[in-house]
Structures are given as C-alpha cells and as structure tokens.
PDB file of C-alpha atoms in Angstrom:
ATOM      1  CA  MET A   1     130.898 171.259 102.980  1.00 60.00           C
ATOM      2  CA  GLU A   2     127.596 171.919 101.247  1.00 67.00           C
ATOM      3  CA  ASN A   3     128.768 173.957  98.277  1.00 86.00           C
ATOM      4  CA  SER A   4     129.885 172.385  95.006  1.00 94.00           C
ATOM      5  CA  PRO A   5     133.486 171.458  94.121  1.00 95.00           C
ATOM      6  CA  LEU A   6     133.506 174.304  91.599  1.00 94.00           C
ATOM      7  CA  GLU A   7     132.442 176.759  94.299  1.00 94.00           C
ATOM      8  CA  SER A   8     135.244 175.477  96.521  1.00 95.00           C
ATOM      9  CA  LEU A   9     137.691 175.912  93.659  1.00 95.00           C
ATOM     10  CA  LYS A  10     136.625 179.540  93.319  1.00 94.00           C
ATOM     11  CA  THR A  11     136.096 180.607  96.919  1.00 94.00           C
ATOM     12  CA  VAL A  12     138.855 178.640  98.644  1.00 95.00           C
ATOM     13  CA  PHE A  13     141.568 178.365  96.010  1.00 94.00           C
ATOM     14  CA  GLY A  14     140.803 181.345  93.806  1.00 92.00           C
ATOM     15  CA  TYR A  15     140.530 179.604  90.432  1.00 93.00           C
ATOM     16  CA  GLU A  16     137.627 180.184  88.060  1.00 93.00           C
ATOM     17  CA  SER A  17     137.502 176.811  86.308  1.00 94.00           C
ATOM     18  CA  PHE A  18     138.865 173.280  86.410  1.00 94.00           C
ATOM     19  CA  ARG A  19     141.611 172.112  84.085  1.00 92.00           C
ATOM     20  CA  GLY A  20     141.809 168.845  82.178  1.00 90.00           C
ATOM     21  CA  HIS A  21     140.439 165.891  84.145  1.00 93.00           C
ATOM     22  CA  GLN A  22     140.369 167.694  87.499  1.00 95.00           C
ATOM     23  CA  GLN A  23     136.601 167.921  87.882  1.00 96.00           C
ATOM     24  CA  GLU A  24     136.009 164.276  86.918  1.00 96.00           C
ATOM     25  CA  ILE A  25     138.718 163.095  89.320  1.00 97.00           C
ATOM     26  CA  ILE A  26     137.421 165.256  92.173  1.00 97.00           C
ATOM     27  CA  GLU A  27     133.784 164.246  91.756  1.00 97.00           C
ATOM     28  CA  GLY A  28     134.724 160.565  91.545  1.00 96.00           C
ATOM     29  CA  LEU A  29     136.799 160.758  94.710  1.00 97.00           C
ATOM     30  CA  ILE A  30     133.982 162.546  96.553  1.00 97.00           C
ATOM     31  CA  ARG A  31     131.734 159.606  95.561  1.00 96.00           C
ATOM     32  CA  GLY A  32     134.266 157.232  97.117  1.00 96.00           C
ATOM     33  CA  GLU A  33     135.973 155.979  93.951  1.00 96.00           C
ATOM     34  CA  ASN A  34     139.682 155.158  93.720  1.00 96.00           C
ATOM     35  CA  ALA A  35     141.848 156.923  91.151  1.00 96.00           C
ATOM     36  CA  PHE A  36     145.308 157.010  89.633  1.00 95.00           C
ATOM     37  CA  VAL A  37     146.417 160.382  88.268  1.00 95.00           C
ATOM     38  CA  LEU A  38     149.382 160.938  85.964  1.00 93.00           C
ATOM     39  CA  MET A  39     149.629 164.679  85.467  1.00 91.00           C
ATOM     40  CA  PRO A  40     152.599 166.940  84.653  1.00 88.00           C
ATOM     41  CA  THR A  41     154.114 169.122  87.340  1.00 83.00           C
ATOM     42  CA  GLY A  42     152.062 172.306  87.517  1.00 83.00           C
ATOM     43  CA  GLY A  43     148.964 170.564  86.197  1.00 84.00           C
ATOM     44  CA  GLY A  44     147.038 170.892  89.439  1.00 90.00           C
ATOM     45  CA  LYS A  45     147.397 167.424  90.968  1.00 93.00           C
ATOM     46  CA  SER A  46     147.070 168.639  94.555  1.00 95.00           C
ATOM     47  CA  LEU A  47     143.579 170.069  93.988  1.00 96.00           C
ATOM     48  CA  CYS A  48     142.455 166.565  92.983  1.00 97.00           C
ATOM     49  CA  TYR A  49     142.641 165.450  96.627  1.00 97.00           C
ATOM     50  CA  GLN A  50     142.482 168.761  98.482  1.00 97.00           C
ATOM     51  CA  ILE A  51     138.976 169.638  97.295  1.00 97.00           C
ATOM     52  CA  PRO A  52     137.531 166.140  97.971  1.00 98.00           C
ATOM     53  CA  SER A  53     139.015 166.318 101.472  1.00 98.00           C
ATOM     54  CA  LEU A  54     136.884 169.420 102.055  1.00 97.00           C
ATOM     55  CA  HIS A  55     133.752 167.709 100.742  1.00 97.00           C
ATOM     56  CA  ARG A  56     134.064 164.294 102.415  1.00 97.00           C
ATOM     57  CA  GLU A  57     133.615 163.834 106.138  1.00 96.00           C
ATOM     58  CA  GLY A  58     136.857 163.403 108.035  1.00 97.00           C
ATOM     59  CA  VAL A  59     140.515 164.191 107.445  1.00 98.00           C
ATOM     60  CA  GLY A  60     142.277 163.666 104.131  1.00 98.00           C
ATOM     61  CA  ILE A  61     145.575 161.901 104.797  1.00 98.00           C
ATOM     62  CA  VAL A  62     148.239 162.821 102.260  1.00 97.00           C
ATOM     63  CA  VAL A  63     151.379 160.725 101.922  1.00 96.00           C
ATOM     64  CA  SER A  64     154.370 162.814 100.852  1.00 92.00           C
ATOM     65  CA  PRO A  65     158.047 161.813 100.693  1.00 86.00           C
ATOM     66  CA  LEU A  66     159.670 165.164 101.503  1.00 86.00           C
ATOM     67  CA  ILE A  67     159.360 167.368 104.579  1.00 88.00           C
ATOM     68  CA  SER A  68     159.880 170.509 102.499  1.00 88.00           C
ATOM     69  CA  LEU A  69     156.999 169.572 100.176  1.00 88.00           C
ATOM     70  CA  MET A  70     154.700 168.988 103.130  1.00 93.00           C
ATOM     71  CA  LYS A  71     155.502 172.367 104.659  1.00 92.00           C
ATOM     72  CA  ASP A  72     154.980 174.205 101.370  1.00 93.00           C
ATOM     73  CA  GLN A  73     151.610 172.543 100.811  1.00 93.00           C
ATOM     74  CA  VAL A  74     150.409 173.120 104.364  1.00 96.00           C
ATOM     75  CA  ASP A  75     151.504 176.773 104.314  1.00 96.00           C
ATOM     76  CA  ALA A  76     149.638 177.311 101.034  1.00 95.00           C
ATOM     77  CA  LEU A  77     146.492 175.637 102.391  1.00 96.00           C
ATOM     78  CA  LYS A  78     146.543 177.675 105.588  1.00 96.00           C
ATOM     79  CA  ALA A  79     146.812 180.829 103.480  1.00 96.00           C
ATOM     80  CA  CYS A  80     143.565 179.743 101.785  1.00 95.00           C
ATOM     81  CA  GLY A  81     141.857 179.226 105.138  1.00 95.00           C
ATOM     82  CA  VAL A  82     142.039 175.422 105.062  1.00 97.00           C
ATOM     83  CA  SER A  83     142.732 173.566 108.310  1.00 97.00           C
ATOM     84  CA  ALA A  84     145.881 171.586 107.462  1.00 97.00           C
ATOM     85  CA  ALA A  85     148.924 170.244 109.287  1.00 97.00           C
ATOM     86  CA  PHE A  86     151.871 167.951 108.789  1.00 96.00           C
ATOM     87  CA  TYR A  87     153.117 165.190 111.048  1.00 94.00           C
ATOM     88  CA  ASN A  88     156.777 164.355 110.541  1.00 89.00           C
ATOM     89  CA  SER A  89     160.199 164.254 112.171  1.00 85.00           C
ATOM     90  CA  SER A  90     160.633 168.037 111.958  1.00 88.00           C
ATOM     91  CA  LEU A  91     158.112 168.529 114.784  1.00 88.00           C
ATOM     92  CA  GLN A  92     159.085 168.755 118.427  1.00 91.00           C
ATOM     93  CA  SER A  93     157.241 166.300 120.668  1.00 92.00           C
ATOM     94  CA  GLY A  94     154.875 168.966 121.960  1.00 94.00           C
ATOM     95  CA  GLU A  95     154.022 170.125 118.439  1.00 94.00           C
ATOM     96  CA  ALA A  96     153.459 166.542 117.337  1.00 92.00           C
ATOM     97  CA  ARG A  97     151.049 165.920 120.218  1.00 94.00           C
ATOM     98  CA  LYS A  98     149.076 169.035 119.277  1.00 96.00           C
ATOM     99  CA  VAL A  99     148.717 167.824 115.673  1.00 95.00           C
ATOM    100  CA  LEU A 100     147.485 164.427 116.823  1.00 95.00           C
ATOM    101  CA  ALA A 101     145.052 166.061 119.240  1.00 96.00           C
ATOM    102  CA  ARG A 102     143.626 168.192 116.428  1.00 96.00           C
ATOM    103  CA  MET A 103     143.246 165.088 114.264  1.00 96.00           C
ATOM    104  CA  HIS A 104     141.413 163.175 116.992  1.00 95.00           C
ATOM    105  CA  ALA A 105     139.184 166.211 117.638  1.00 96.00           C
ATOM    106  CA  GLY A 106     138.152 166.295 113.980  1.00 95.00           C
ATOM    107  CA  GLU A 107     139.683 169.736 113.478  1.00 96.00           C
ATOM    108  CA  LEU A 108     141.836 168.937 110.433  1.00 97.00           C
ATOM    109  CA  ASP A 109     140.767 168.883 106.795  1.00 97.00           C
ATOM    110  CA  LEU A 110     144.152 167.582 105.615  1.00 98.00           C
ATOM    111  CA  LEU A 111     147.102 165.913 107.308  1.00 98.00           C
ATOM    112  CA  TYR A 112     150.396 165.440 105.471  1.00 97.00           C
ATOM    113  CA  ILE A 113     152.568 162.567 106.615  1.00 96.00           C
ATOM    114  CA  ALA A 114     155.585 160.547 105.486  1.00 92.00           C
ATOM    115  CA  PRO A 115     154.963 156.903 104.527  1.00 92.00           C
ATOM    116  CA  GLU A 116     157.172 155.467 107.257  1.00 89.00           C
ATOM    117  CA  ARG A 117     155.300 157.480 109.900  1.00 91.00           C
ATOM    118  CA  LEU A 118     151.859 156.599 108.515  1.00 95.00           C
ATOM    119  CA  MET A 119     152.534 152.867 108.367  1.00 93.00           C
ATOM    120  CA  THR A 120     153.680 152.407 111.955  1.00 93.00           C
ATOM    121  CA  GLU A 121     151.333 150.174 113.890  1.00 94.00           C
ATOM    122  CA  ALA A 122     150.760 152.948 116.427  1.00 93.00           C
ATOM    123  CA  PHE A 123     149.603 155.451 113.823  1.00 95.00           C
ATOM    124  CA  LEU A 124     147.457 152.920 111.976  1.00 95.00           C
ATOM    125  CA  GLU A 125     145.681 152.212 115.261  1.00 95.00           C
ATOM    126  CA  ARG A 126     145.183 155.945 115.751  1.00 94.00           C
ATOM    127  CA  ILE A 127     143.475 156.491 112.429  1.00 95.00           C
ATOM    128  CA  LYS A 128     141.136 153.591 113.075  1.00 93.00           C
ATOM    129  CA  GLU A 129     139.696 155.858 115.798  1.00 93.00           C
ATOM    130  CA  VAL A 130     139.058 158.872 113.543  1.00 96.00           C
ATOM    131  CA  ARG A 131     137.038 159.505 110.392  1.00 96.00           C
ATOM    132  CA  VAL A 132     139.338 159.442 107.363  1.00 98.00           C
ATOM    133  CA  ALA A 133     138.026 161.144 104.235  1.00 98.00           C
ATOM    134  CA  LEU A 134     140.579 159.666 101.832  1.00 98.00           C
ATOM    135  CA  PHE A 135     144.170 158.613 101.356  1.00 98.00           C
ATOM    136  CA  ALA A 136     146.203 160.534  98.781  1.00 98.00           C
ATOM    137  CA  ILE A 137     149.553 159.029  97.812  1.00 96.00           C
ATOM    138  CA  ASP A 138     151.607 161.771  96.218  1.00 93.00           C
ATOM    139  CA  GLU A 139     154.772 161.065  94.220  1.00 91.00           C
ATOM    140  CA  ALA A 140     153.388 157.563  93.713  1.00 91.00           C
ATOM    141  CA  HIS A 141     156.227 156.615  91.364  1.00 89.00           C
ATOM    142  CA  CYS A 142     158.276 156.117  94.556  1.00 89.00           C
ATOM    143  CA  ILE A 143     156.468 152.790  95.061  1.00 89.00           C
ATOM    144  CA  SER A 144     157.618 151.303  91.761  1.00 85.00           C
ATOM    145  CA  GLN A 145     160.840 149.365  91.375  1.00 74.00           C
ATOM    146  CA  TRP A 146     160.905 150.869  87.878  1.00 68.00           C
ATOM    147  CA  GLY A 147     160.643 154.417  89.225  1.00 60.00           C
ATOM    148  CA  HIS A 148     163.596 156.817  89.197  1.00 61.00           C
ATOM    149  CA  ASP A 149     163.057 157.594  92.895  1.00 71.00           C
ATOM    150  CA  PHE A 150     162.166 154.211  94.425  1.00 73.00           C
ATOM    151  CA  ARG A 151     161.512 154.433  98.177  1.00 78.00           C
ATOM    152  CA  PRO A 152     161.291 151.085 100.027  1.00 79.00           C
ATOM    153  CA  GLU A 153     159.050 152.565 102.724  1.00 81.00           C
ATOM    154  CA  TYR A 154     156.425 153.233 100.043  1.00 87.00           C
ATOM    155  CA  LEU A 155     155.980 149.470  99.592  1.00 87.00           C
ATOM    156  CA  LYS A 156     154.128 149.233 102.892  1.00 91.00           C
ATOM    157  CA  LEU A 157     151.365 151.497 101.546  1.00 94.00           C
ATOM    158  CA  GLY A 158     149.836 148.501  99.783  1.00 92.00           C
ATOM    159  CA  ARG A 159     148.398 147.532 103.181  1.00 94.00           C
ATOM    160  CA  LEU A 160     146.092 150.546 103.191  1.00 95.00           C
ATOM    161  CA  ARG A 161     143.648 148.991 100.733  1.00 93.00           C
ATOM    162  CA  LYS A 162     143.334 145.890 102.934  1.00 92.00           C
ATOM    163  CA  LEU A 163     143.201 147.726 106.272  1.00 95.00           C
ATOM    164  CA  PHE A 164     140.751 150.421 105.123  1.00 96.00           C
ATOM    165  CA  PRO A 165     138.768 148.928 102.230  1.00 94.00           C
ATOM    166  CA  GLU A 166     135.986 151.531 102.417  1.00 94.00           C
ATOM    167  CA  ILE A 167     138.229 154.612 102.239  1.00 96.00           C
ATOM    168  CA  PRO A 168     138.998 155.905  98.729  1.00 97.00           C
ATOM    169  CA  ILE A 169     142.624 156.088  97.623  1.00 97.00           C
ATOM    170  CA  ILE A 170     144.075 158.399  95.008  1.00 97.00           C
ATOM    171  CA  ALA A 171     147.639 157.886  93.793  1.00 96.00           C
ATOM    172  CA  LEU A 172     149.312 160.727  91.910  1.00 95.00           C
ATOM    173  CA  THR A 173     152.569 161.268  90.052  1.00 92.00           C
ATOM    174  CA  ALA A 174     154.045 163.497  87.390  1.00 89.00           C
ATOM    175  CA  THR A 175     156.165 160.740  85.928  1.00 83.00           C
ATOM    176  CA  ALA A 176     155.518 157.058  85.222  1.00 75.00           C
ATOM    177  CA  GLU A 177     156.319 154.890  82.228  1.00 81.00           C
ATOM    178  CA  PRO A 178     153.647 152.306  81.330  1.00 82.00           C
ATOM    179  CA  HIS A 179     155.433 149.445  83.116  1.00 85.00           C
ATOM    180  CA  ALA A 180     155.886 151.631  86.210  1.00 85.00           C
ATOM    181  CA  LEU A 181     152.213 152.589  86.122  1.00 87.00           C
ATOM    182  CA  ARG A 182     151.159 148.940  86.153  1.00 89.00           C
ATOM    183  CA  ASP A 183     153.599 148.281  88.980  1.00 90.00           C
ATOM    184  CA  ILE A 184     152.153 151.154  91.046  1.00 91.00           C
ATOM    185  CA  LEU A 185     148.569 149.951  90.575  1.00 93.00           C
ATOM    186  CA  GLU A 186     149.448 146.386  91.514  1.00 93.00           C
ATOM    187  CA  ARG A 187     151.479 147.305  94.595  1.00 92.00           C
ATOM    188  CA  LEU A 188     148.742 149.624  95.882  1.00 93.00           C
ATOM    189  CA  HIS A 189     145.992 147.105  95.029  1.00 93.00           C
ATOM    190  CA  LEU A 190     144.330 149.706  92.819  1.00 91.00           C
ATOM    191  CA  THR A 191     143.970 147.616  89.680  1.00 82.00           C
ATOM    192  CA  ASN A 192     140.288 148.610  89.460  1.00 86.00           C
ATOM    193  CA  ALA A 193     140.956 152.333  89.922  1.00 92.00           C
ATOM    194  CA  ARG A 194     140.081 154.855  87.237  1.00 93.00           C
ATOM    195  CA  CYS A 195     143.249 156.078  85.519  1.00 93.00           C
ATOM    196  CA  TYR A 196     143.577 159.662  84.335  1.00 94.00           C
ATOM    197  CA  ILE A 197     146.484 160.473  82.052  1.00 89.00           C
ATOM    198  CA  SER A 198     147.077 164.144  81.260  1.00 80.00           C
ATOM    199  CA  GLY A 199     149.665 165.752  79.050  1.00 61.00           C
ATOM    200  CA  PHE A 200     151.387 162.581  77.917  1.00 49.00           C
ATOM    201  CA  ASP A 201     151.182 160.843  74.561  1.00 46.00           C
ATOM    202  CA  ARG A 202     151.368 157.078  75.031  1.00 43.00           C
ATOM    203  CA  PRO A 203     149.858 155.712  71.795  1.00 38.00           C
ATOM    204  CA  ASN A 204     150.998 152.131  72.473  1.00 37.00           C
ATOM    205  CA  THR A 205     149.419 151.925  75.913  1.00 40.00           C
ATOM    206  CA  ARG A 206     145.755 151.508  76.689  1.00 40.00           C
ATOM    207  CA  TYR A 207     144.343 152.988  79.908  1.00 41.00           C
ATOM    208  CA  GLN A 208     140.903 152.319  81.319  1.00 41.00           C
TER     209      GLN A 208
END
C-alpha cells in the first residue's frame, strides 16, 4: 500500500487521527521493529497491527485465544474492505482449505489463528512458504504464569522469534502487572522490543 498510515486510518477505518502511541507503534512496526503494547480495552490496540499489515508485504498473522474474538475482528475488517480470514476449529474442512489457499495465493492481508493451531509443525512449515508481514500476539498476558488467564499453549509462541528472526512481532494486552510484563517479554524473546504503556500509572516501574 502506497498511501501513508494516516491515510489508511482515514480511508479504511474511518478515523481522523491517531490516539496516544498508535502512530509511533504503527510506523515502527512497518519499519520492522518489535513492540510490546499495554493499552486499555477500547484504546485501539488492534489498529496497531492491522494498519502495518496493510503496509508491509505479506499476510499479518494475528494470534488470538478466542474464536468469538477472531470472528468479530474479521467481520469488522471485511466491513472496511480489508481481506481478512480466521483459521480455527469452527471451520469445516472445505472452508479451512479455502482459507489456506487464499493465504498461499497472497490474497489475505490478515489471518487470525489460535496459538495451538499456529504452532503445529504443519502450519509452521506452511508459513515458511508464504510472505508474512508480521506476527501480532493479542491478549499477550496469556503467556505469563503471573497472568490472570494463563494459557499453556501460548508458551510455544516463544519459538516464533527463533524460527522467523526477520519478521517483526508485536505483543499486545490490556492488562499486565510489571512482573507479568517482564515475564511476557522474556518468554517471547522480545527483551529488546520497544514498550508502549498507555493509560496506566506505574511510577515504580521503568519502561524503555
């Protein structure tokens, strides 16, 4: 996409201006930088990876823990004219094959997938054959043993940094205490990622 992120925000998503750290996060991700985003619910986290997926070559792969969340996001993106799909256990085999075919044909801007489906050896081999724009790990607190919603299957996501070292990763959550934040960064091998903290007052914690 040749237009600017701000133009995409306006023409695709219908917003006039960025909020908080959104623009800095988006531009960094487009450049190929890793990021960790702690932003309250309703703060616009999803735009932080959706817009870069439109501006980087390839498909943005979004890890999400809930089928209902995936469907809501994909429906909203389709309504904006974005080519998006989900790949999870709710699909019949024929539907699943169609989604994979679209991915291999380079027809998808965003693909939403559960962590246990993404981290199968078969799927990892598949995405080695396609251009991946970025990995977005939503609800990233699920990876932390200190998180209120720990999901063991999220632990495998730490392999992504080693398997795909050139592809930027953004991890996002609306809730993470300082010790959980450090745990997330370590488990995802994102200790050098830029951290963006919005809407939280943590005076005793230093973020870089």
